[in-house]
XYZ file of C-alpha atoms in Angstrom:
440
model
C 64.190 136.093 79.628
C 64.861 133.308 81.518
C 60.908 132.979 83.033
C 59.584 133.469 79.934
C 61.685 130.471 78.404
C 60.798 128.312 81.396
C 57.029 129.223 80.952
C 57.152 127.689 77.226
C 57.298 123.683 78.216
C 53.914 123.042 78.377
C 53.336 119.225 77.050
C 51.683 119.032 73.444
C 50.486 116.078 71.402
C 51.107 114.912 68.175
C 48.745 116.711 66.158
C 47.936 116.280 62.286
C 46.818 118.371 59.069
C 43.548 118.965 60.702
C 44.466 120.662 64.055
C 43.688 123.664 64.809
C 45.205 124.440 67.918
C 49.240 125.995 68.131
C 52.230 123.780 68.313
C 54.264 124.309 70.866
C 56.649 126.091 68.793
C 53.926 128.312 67.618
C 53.093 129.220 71.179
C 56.642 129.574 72.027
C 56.690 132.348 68.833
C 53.832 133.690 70.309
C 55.406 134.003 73.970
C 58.447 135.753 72.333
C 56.239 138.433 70.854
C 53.988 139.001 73.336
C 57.319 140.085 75.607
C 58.047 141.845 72.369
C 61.467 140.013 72.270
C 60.816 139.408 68.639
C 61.915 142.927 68.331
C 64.798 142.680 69.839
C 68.202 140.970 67.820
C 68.147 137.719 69.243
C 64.252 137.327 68.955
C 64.394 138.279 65.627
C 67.210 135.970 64.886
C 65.345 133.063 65.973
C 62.143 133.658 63.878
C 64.547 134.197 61.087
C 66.456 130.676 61.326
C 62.912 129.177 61.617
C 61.616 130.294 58.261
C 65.002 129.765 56.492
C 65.746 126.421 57.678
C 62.203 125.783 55.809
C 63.692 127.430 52.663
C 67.313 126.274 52.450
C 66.598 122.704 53.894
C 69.337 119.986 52.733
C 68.004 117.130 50.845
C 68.345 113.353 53.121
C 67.809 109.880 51.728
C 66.358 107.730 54.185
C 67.298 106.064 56.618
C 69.281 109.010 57.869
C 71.001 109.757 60.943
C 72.981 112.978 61.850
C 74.592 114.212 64.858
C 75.346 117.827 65.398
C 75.432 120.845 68.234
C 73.206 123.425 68.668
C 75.191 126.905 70.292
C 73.287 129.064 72.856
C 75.105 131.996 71.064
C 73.425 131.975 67.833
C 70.068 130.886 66.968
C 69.758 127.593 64.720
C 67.201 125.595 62.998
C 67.695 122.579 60.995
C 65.725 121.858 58.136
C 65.955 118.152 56.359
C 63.749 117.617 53.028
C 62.236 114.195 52.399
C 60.688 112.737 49.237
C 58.192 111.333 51.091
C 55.712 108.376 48.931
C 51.563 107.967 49.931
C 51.667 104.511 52.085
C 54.550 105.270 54.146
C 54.926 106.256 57.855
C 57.887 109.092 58.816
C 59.804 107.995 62.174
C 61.529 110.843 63.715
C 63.805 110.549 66.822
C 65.849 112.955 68.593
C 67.844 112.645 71.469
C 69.731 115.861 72.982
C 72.449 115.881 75.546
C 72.837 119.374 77.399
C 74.005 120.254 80.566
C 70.599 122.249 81.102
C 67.529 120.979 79.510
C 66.726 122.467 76.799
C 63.322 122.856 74.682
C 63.193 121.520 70.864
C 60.616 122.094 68.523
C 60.110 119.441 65.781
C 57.774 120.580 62.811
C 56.473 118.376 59.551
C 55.725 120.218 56.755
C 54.963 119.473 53.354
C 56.636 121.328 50.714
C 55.255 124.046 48.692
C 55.334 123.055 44.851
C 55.939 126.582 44.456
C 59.107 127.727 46.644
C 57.709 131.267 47.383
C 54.668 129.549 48.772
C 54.152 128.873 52.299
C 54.829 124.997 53.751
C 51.718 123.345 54.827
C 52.853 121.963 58.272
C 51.124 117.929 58.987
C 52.584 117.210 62.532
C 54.350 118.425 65.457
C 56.338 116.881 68.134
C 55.539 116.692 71.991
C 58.585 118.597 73.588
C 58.813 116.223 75.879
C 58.951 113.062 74.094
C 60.890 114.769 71.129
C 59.358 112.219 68.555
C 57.023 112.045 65.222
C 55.425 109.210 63.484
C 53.505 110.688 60.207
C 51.251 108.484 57.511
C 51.930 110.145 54.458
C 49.014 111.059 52.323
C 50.517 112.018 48.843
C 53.977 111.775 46.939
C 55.259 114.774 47.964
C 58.894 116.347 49.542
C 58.386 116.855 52.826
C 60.438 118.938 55.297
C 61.115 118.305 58.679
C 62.367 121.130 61.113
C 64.265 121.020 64.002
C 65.289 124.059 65.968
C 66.140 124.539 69.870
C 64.598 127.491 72.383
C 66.837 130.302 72.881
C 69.850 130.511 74.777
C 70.426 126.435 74.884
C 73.270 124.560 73.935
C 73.501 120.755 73.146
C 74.605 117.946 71.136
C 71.434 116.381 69.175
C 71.101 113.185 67.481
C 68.296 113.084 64.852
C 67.564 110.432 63.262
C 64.714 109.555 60.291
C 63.213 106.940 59.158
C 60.416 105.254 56.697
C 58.627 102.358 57.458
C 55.364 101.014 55.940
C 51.691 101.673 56.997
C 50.645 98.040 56.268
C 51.737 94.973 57.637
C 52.475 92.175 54.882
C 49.804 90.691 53.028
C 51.125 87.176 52.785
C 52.272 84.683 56.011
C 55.649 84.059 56.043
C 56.663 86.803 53.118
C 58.071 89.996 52.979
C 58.493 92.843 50.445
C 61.582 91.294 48.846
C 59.006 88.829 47.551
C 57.041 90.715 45.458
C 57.257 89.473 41.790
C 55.371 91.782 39.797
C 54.756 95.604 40.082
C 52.238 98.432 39.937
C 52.616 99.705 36.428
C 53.521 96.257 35.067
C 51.738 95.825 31.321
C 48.958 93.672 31.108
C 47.196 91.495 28.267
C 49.526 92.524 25.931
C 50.073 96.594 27.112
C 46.206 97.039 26.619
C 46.076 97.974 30.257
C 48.506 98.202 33.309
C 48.584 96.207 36.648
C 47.529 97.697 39.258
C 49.111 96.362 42.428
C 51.829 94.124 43.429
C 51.640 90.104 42.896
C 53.437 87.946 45.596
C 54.143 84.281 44.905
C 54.032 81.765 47.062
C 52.930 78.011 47.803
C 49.458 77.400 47.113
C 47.171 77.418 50.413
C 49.832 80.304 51.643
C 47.642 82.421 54.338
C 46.618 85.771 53.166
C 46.629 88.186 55.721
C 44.787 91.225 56.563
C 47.362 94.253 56.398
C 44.770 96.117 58.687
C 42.447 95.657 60.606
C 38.932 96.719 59.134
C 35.803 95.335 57.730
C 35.584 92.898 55.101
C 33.456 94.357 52.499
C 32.983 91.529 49.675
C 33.567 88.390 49.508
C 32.969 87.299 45.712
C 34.152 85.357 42.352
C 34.830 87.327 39.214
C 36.231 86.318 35.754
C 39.530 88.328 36.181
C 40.276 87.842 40.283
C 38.953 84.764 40.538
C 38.056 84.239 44.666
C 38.756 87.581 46.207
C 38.544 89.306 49.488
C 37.666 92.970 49.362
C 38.684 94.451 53.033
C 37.902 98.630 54.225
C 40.455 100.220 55.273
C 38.307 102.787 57.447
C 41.203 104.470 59.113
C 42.944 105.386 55.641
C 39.759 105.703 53.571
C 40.739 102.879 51.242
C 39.605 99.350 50.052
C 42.424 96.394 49.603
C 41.883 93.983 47.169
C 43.118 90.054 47.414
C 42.796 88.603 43.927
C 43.312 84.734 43.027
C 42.683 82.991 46.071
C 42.273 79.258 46.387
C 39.427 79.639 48.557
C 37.861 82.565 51.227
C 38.102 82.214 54.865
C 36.083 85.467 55.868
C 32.518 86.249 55.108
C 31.031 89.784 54.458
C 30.272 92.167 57.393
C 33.150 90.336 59.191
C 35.232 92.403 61.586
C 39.221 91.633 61.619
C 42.438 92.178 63.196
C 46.275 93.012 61.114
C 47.293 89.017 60.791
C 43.667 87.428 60.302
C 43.325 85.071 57.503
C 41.307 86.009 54.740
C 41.906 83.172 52.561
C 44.412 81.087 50.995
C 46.729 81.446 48.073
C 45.581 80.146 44.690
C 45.683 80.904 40.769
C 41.965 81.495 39.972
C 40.705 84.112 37.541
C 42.903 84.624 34.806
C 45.617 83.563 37.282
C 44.853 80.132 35.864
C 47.708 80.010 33.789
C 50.087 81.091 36.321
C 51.751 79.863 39.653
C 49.570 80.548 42.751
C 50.239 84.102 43.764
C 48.424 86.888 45.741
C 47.006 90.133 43.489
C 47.215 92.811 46.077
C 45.884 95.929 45.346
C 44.446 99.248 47.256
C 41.584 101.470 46.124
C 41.556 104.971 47.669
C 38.036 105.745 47.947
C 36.309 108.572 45.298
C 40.096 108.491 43.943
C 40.818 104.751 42.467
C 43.829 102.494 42.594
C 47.077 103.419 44.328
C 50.540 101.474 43.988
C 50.661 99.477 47.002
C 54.260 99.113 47.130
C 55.164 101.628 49.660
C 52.459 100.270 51.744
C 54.453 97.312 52.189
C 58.151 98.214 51.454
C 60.498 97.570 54.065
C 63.624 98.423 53.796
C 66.571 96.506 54.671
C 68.999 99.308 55.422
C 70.114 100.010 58.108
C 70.559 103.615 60.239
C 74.498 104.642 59.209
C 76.885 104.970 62.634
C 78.027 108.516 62.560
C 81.965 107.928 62.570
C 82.961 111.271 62.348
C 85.414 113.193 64.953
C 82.524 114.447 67.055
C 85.198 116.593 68.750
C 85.553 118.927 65.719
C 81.469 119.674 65.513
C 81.047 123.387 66.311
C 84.531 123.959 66.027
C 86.676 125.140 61.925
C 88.375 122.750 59.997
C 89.940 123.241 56.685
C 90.715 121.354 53.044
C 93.782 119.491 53.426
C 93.482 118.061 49.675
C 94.296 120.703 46.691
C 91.208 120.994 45.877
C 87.522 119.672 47.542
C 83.943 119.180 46.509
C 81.584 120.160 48.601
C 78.133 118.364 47.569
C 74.702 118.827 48.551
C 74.377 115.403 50.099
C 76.487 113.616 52.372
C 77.048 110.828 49.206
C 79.649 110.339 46.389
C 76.664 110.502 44.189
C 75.121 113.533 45.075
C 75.625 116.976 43.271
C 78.350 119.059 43.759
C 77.812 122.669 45.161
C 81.127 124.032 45.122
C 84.673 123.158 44.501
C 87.326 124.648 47.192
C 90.661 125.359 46.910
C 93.005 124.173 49.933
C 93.062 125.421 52.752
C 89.362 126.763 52.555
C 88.179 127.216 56.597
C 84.763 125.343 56.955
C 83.115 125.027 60.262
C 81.555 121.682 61.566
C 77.373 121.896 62.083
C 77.523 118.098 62.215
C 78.093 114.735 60.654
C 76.048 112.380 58.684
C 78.585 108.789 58.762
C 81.789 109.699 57.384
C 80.775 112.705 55.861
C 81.042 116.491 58.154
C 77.859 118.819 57.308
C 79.671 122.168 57.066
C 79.140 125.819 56.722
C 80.833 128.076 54.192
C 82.115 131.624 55.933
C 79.295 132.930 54.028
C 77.058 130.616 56.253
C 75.977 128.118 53.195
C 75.853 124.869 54.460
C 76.488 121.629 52.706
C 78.845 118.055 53.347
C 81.976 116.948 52.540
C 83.996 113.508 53.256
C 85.739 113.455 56.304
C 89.187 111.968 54.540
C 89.248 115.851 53.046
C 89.472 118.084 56.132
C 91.760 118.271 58.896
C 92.084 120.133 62.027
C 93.271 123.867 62.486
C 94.615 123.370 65.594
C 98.333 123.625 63.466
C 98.281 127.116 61.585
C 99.235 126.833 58.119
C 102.150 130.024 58.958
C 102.357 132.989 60.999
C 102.341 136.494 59.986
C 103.442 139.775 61.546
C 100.616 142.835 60.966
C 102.380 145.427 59.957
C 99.459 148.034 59.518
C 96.974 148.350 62.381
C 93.668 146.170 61.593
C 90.465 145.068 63.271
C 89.903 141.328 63.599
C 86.726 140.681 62.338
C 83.540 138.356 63.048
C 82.836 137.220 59.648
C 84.352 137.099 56.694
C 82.850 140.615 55.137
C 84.013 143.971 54.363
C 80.914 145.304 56.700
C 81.399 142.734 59.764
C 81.961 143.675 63.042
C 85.474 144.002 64.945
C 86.336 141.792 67.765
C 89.208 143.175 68.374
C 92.093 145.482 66.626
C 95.301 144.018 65.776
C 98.425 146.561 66.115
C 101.606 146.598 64.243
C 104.186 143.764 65.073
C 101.344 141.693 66.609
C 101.850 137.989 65.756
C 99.121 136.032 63.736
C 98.264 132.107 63.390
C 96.676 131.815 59.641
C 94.369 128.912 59.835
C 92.450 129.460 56.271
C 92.011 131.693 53.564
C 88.210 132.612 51.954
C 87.588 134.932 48.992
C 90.630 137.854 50.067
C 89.996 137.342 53.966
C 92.099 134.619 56.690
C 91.172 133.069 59.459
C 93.602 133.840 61.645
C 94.130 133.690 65.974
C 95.908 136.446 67.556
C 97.960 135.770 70.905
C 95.754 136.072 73.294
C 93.966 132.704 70.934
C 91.055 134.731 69.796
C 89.743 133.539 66.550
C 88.744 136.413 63.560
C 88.916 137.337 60.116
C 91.275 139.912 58.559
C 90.460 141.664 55.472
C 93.436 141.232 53.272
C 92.354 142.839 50.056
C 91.870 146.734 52.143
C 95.224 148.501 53.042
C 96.144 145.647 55.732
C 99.426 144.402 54.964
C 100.931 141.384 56.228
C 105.002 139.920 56.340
């Protein structure tokens, strides 16, 4: 086992939509089944968390950072869905911290519109570099999956990110300047603006966002002096409306930060202060909102300030009763409420908030100020009918161990008729409390 896992860290690229050749978690799949470990428990465990973490991935709002631990004793994959907008890039980071080092796949996908359907995966990380940086192409959730070789542990740090494809159209100005949106009515709702307007002092520098080829360089009733510069890279023309005058002529090569022309109010800007008209034309498609092109947000990546000491490790709800919600936010929906006293063990945590999983393995978050420790046991119990001490909370679960009459038990948590509970010897299980055990 351990050759063929040291065999799988062969260094990849970054590879897009188009590629044909295996990721490296593909050929790391591929390795496992060729040594026909794929039929084995483990194996199959590991192909399993890999296609669920694409179905059961937790929604994030960007920019998002969560830290977490991967065990070597039970096969894990993260998956984090994105609504992802056409214009901006996808940063990915991870960082891992492991006594031995440790392989980890990162996978883009974008989401099926159809959840039985397969997800069409975009880009892939180099294992050794552990990072992704992904133009998106359409308005469409995307899912990102994260998920460690076999037999590693570690503490990982992921963090994601959005950040536009195009630098700002106007010296000096940033996205918190534009004035008027895509969508905005026009000439009295008779038709709808498409692009962005950014005001600024006339003879303002207008920028190219790219570099490309400037295709036209004309005057027309409604844009007045305008610029038209190809976008070869992303198949797509941008449009500078309204200019005071043109600095470029046709044919002309430039560079992101040339100066096209100058600010203005020609056209039937005329009426208005001098702004720019930005707009972006995909080609054989039409306009596009150029917004998140050029939106840049001024958040900034939250601190995780939870007790990274608890992460792999159960907690329980110390309040009477606790929402768990889907998101680590106030705002988001709620998945469950628990009574107290619920046992919930710690994947990870996202800023204040603890991403948890229910005994029944669900996962979800829930605010830090509502959990507490079980190092304390809530009471002890005497057995007084021999039981086994179980590894999950089910009726069919295995038996760690069997607890005799007049043994001592530490409850830390009760879950739908079972406890959490550590015998002497500090072994943690669940006892079935609804069969014919009886406790006093």
């Amino acid at each position: 086992m351990g050759l063929l896992l040291a065999g799988c860290s062969g260094k990849q690229t970054l590879r897009g939509v188009f590629s044909k050749e295996q990721t490296p978690y593909e050929k790391y799949a591929a390795k496992l089944k060729d040594a026909k470990l794929d039929e084995t428990a483990l194996g199959q465990e590991w192909l399993q968390a890999g296609q669920q973490a694409l179905r059961d991935s937790i929604t994030v709002t960007l920019p998002f950072k969560e830290t977490g631990y991967f065990s070597a004793e039970k096969p894990k994959a993260l998956g984090y869905r994105i609504a992802a907008k056409r214009g901006e890039r996808l940063v990915v980071n991870l960082e891992m911290k492991a006594r031995e080092q440790a392989q980890v796949f990162m996978d883009l996908f974008e989401a099926p519109a159809i959840p039985s359907a397969e997800a069409h995966r975009v880009a892939s990380a180099d294992t050794a570099s552990t990072s992704i940086s992904y133009e998106v192409d359409e308005d469409q959730q995307h899912i990102l999956r994260v998920q460690p070789e076999l037999l590693r542990s570690g503490q990982y740090t992921v963090t994601i990110q959005a950040e536009p494809t195009l630098a700002f159209p106007v010296q000096g100005k940033t996205s918190r300047n534009i004035a008027s949106i895509w969508g905005d009515p026009r000439d009295g709702g008779v038709r709808l603006h498409e692009g962005v307007d950014v005001f600024a002092k006339r003879g303002t520098p207008a920028i190219a966002s790219t570099e490309g080829v400037v295709s036209k360089v004309s005057v027309t009733p409604r844009g007045g002096k305008v610029v038209w510069l190809t976008d070869v890279k992303r198949r797509q023309s941008l449009y500078y409306a309204h200019l005071d005058s043109q600095a470029v002529a046709a044919g002309q090569r430039v560079q992101i930060g040339d100066t096209l022309g100058f600010i203005g109010n020609t056209g039937n800007a005329i009426t208005t202060n001098p702004h720019l008209h930005f707009g972006i034309y995909r080609f054989g498609r039409g306009a596009t909102n150029p917004f998140p092109y050029l939106y840049e947000s001024n958040q900034k990546l939250p601190d995780v300030r939870i007790d990274a000491s608890l992460v792999g490790n159960w907690v329980r709800i110390s309040a009477k009763s606790a929402n768990i919600r889907l998101q680590p936010t106030i705002k988001s929906t709620v998945y469950a409420t628990l009574p107290q006293h619920t046992p919930l063990q710690v994947m990870g945590g996202v800023d204040t908030w603890y991403r948890i999983a229910l005994p029944n393995g669900t996962e979800a978050y829930i605010a830090g100020s509502l959990v507490e420790a079980t190092t304390k046991p809530v009471r002890y119990e005497k057995i007084s009918a021999e039981t086994d001490l179980l590894d999950e909370a089910h009726p069919l679960a295995a038996a760690k161990d069997s607890l005799k009459p007049g043994n001592n038990v530490a409850v830390l948590g009760n879950y739908n008729g079972f406890q959490l509970v550590r015998n002497d010897d500090g072994l943690l299980g669940w006892i079935n409390t609804e069969g014919d055990v009886s406790l006093r």
